[in-house]
């Protein structure tokens, strides 16, 4: 025989009661051993569920597949007179800028597909894929903001790391937002910057023992890897080396200041 | 740039991970879940104009759930198509029955003890309310909207799901599989 108040205990646990009945239930649990035990068990169960259940994000391949299906769908319901209809996969915030970015993305894909990269490190491979995907698909930015106080807390809820986030607009690197990507089996944080017409993705994830190259170029994209504390960073872009290293220097200086 | 598409991406796609997780809990195989997610996003896009500033996540998960039921019905209909005459039932059975190899059987034994597998074993009705509450952190009224159930039913199913799960899990945690009070 179950106490008739057990559903109210559950509602209390789920935060579905107002203050008055919450106090009521608390008083009841002091008297009713059964409900007190129920509350304790349900709390234990919840703790275990939150600890053990994976909050798996959608796999990048499926995300890409869904995006392609969406492209096809949206090209059906718009007039076909726009020749480059399918390239509306550009991130929406780029919409206002010139078509040059779209063309650059086309060229980048072609380069990516035709050159068929021989990559030595799987991490480089993963980062390259994530970077190119971010330019092609609509998944450049999950949280759009130029304010580091918006982007950083957002990462706390969505990724496994808390990276450096700062706006360097005066120096020419404008913070435009953040994104989650799946790298090395982790939810990596990606801070997205604009430098002129270029996008710079700064990936960060919990560093592993794996040794990574400091700098390299693949398929026309420059990569800079560095470690700070227990985080592994990688900045990727098709800007020139000087521009990319400029941002890396700013981030490293900032990291140094924060640490010291 | 297509304004409708941009609004869709900004409002709906942040819930893509939730849609995927929910589909994984509902569907019988990862492939089915992938198809359900894709179909749900397309349907959501087609029906996007009908969305009026309400709870986007609950709206999307409702579509995921509907897509799942549609695909389940289609699968059941296909399964009812009789086998060609030359196959007797014995053959038909042999086609689908597989002998588990020792390795996968042992993996299954390990997985039996995880919370995830205990949830997977709950009935569909119980599992969906539990997953929406504990994994997607939804309110009762949102769960009621997604599952198209009265709130009272949501609460009682949730209680029964938890009680079933708790019983298995606590007993197993204490290592007393037979000590049912």
XYZ file of N, CA, C and O in Angstrom, chain A residues 62 65, chain B residues 20 23-24 27-38 71 75:
76
model
N 25.711 12.720 -39.120
C 24.249 12.806 -39.201
C 23.811 14.260 -39.315
O 22.903 14.597 -40.062
N 24.201 15.212 -42.785
C 23.158 14.596 -43.605
C 21.837 15.371 -43.472
O 21.171 15.648 -44.473
N 18.017 14.283 -31.394
C 18.772 13.058 -31.664
C 18.729 12.102 -30.471
O 18.452 10.914 -30.619
N 15.307 10.564 -30.117
C 15.084 9.556 -31.165
C 15.835 8.266 -30.840
O 15.333 7.167 -31.053
N 17.033 8.411 -30.284
C 17.802 7.218 -29.935
C 17.086 6.402 -28.862
O 17.127 5.175 -28.860
N 13.773 4.869 -30.786
C 13.884 3.967 -31.932
C 14.517 2.639 -31.542
O 15.181 2.524 -30.518
N 14.283 1.664 -32.391
C 14.779 0.321 -32.079
C 16.211 0.099 -32.529
O 16.842 -0.858 -32.117
N 16.703 0.943 -33.422
C 18.091 0.786 -33.845
C 18.649 2.168 -34.136
O 17.898 3.101 -34.401
N 19.983 2.308 -34.094
C 20.593 3.611 -34.400
C 20.219 4.103 -35.807
O 19.991 5.292 -35.989
N 20.124 3.177 -36.763
C 19.762 3.596 -38.126
C 18.354 4.173 -38.166
O 18.096 5.189 -38.817
N 17.449 3.506 -37.461
C 16.079 4.020 -37.388
C 16.076 5.418 -36.783
O 15.378 6.313 -37.262
N 16.876 5.590 -35.728
C 16.923 6.891 -35.056
C 17.415 7.972 -36.018
O 16.862 9.065 -36.077
N 18.445 7.663 -36.802
C 18.974 8.633 -37.771
C 17.881 9.064 -38.746
O 17.706 10.251 -39.029
N 17.138 8.068 -39.253
C 16.073 8.382 -40.210
C 14.996 9.242 -39.562
O 14.481 10.176 -40.174
N 14.675 8.893 -38.318
C 13.636 9.646 -37.609
C 14.061 11.111 -37.430
O 13.278 12.029 -37.660
N 15.326 11.324 -37.047
C 15.805 12.698 -36.852
C 15.715 13.487 -38.153
O 15.197 14.610 -38.191
N 16.191 12.889 -39.229
C 16.175 13.607 -40.504
C 14.739 13.953 -40.915
O 14.434 15.090 -41.277
N 7.074 5.734 -38.424
C 8.031 4.767 -38.963
C 7.800 3.386 -38.345
O 7.963 2.356 -39.004
N 6.961 -0.036 -40.366
C 7.729 -1.273 -40.175
C 6.805 -2.442 -39.860
O 6.998 -3.543 -40.339
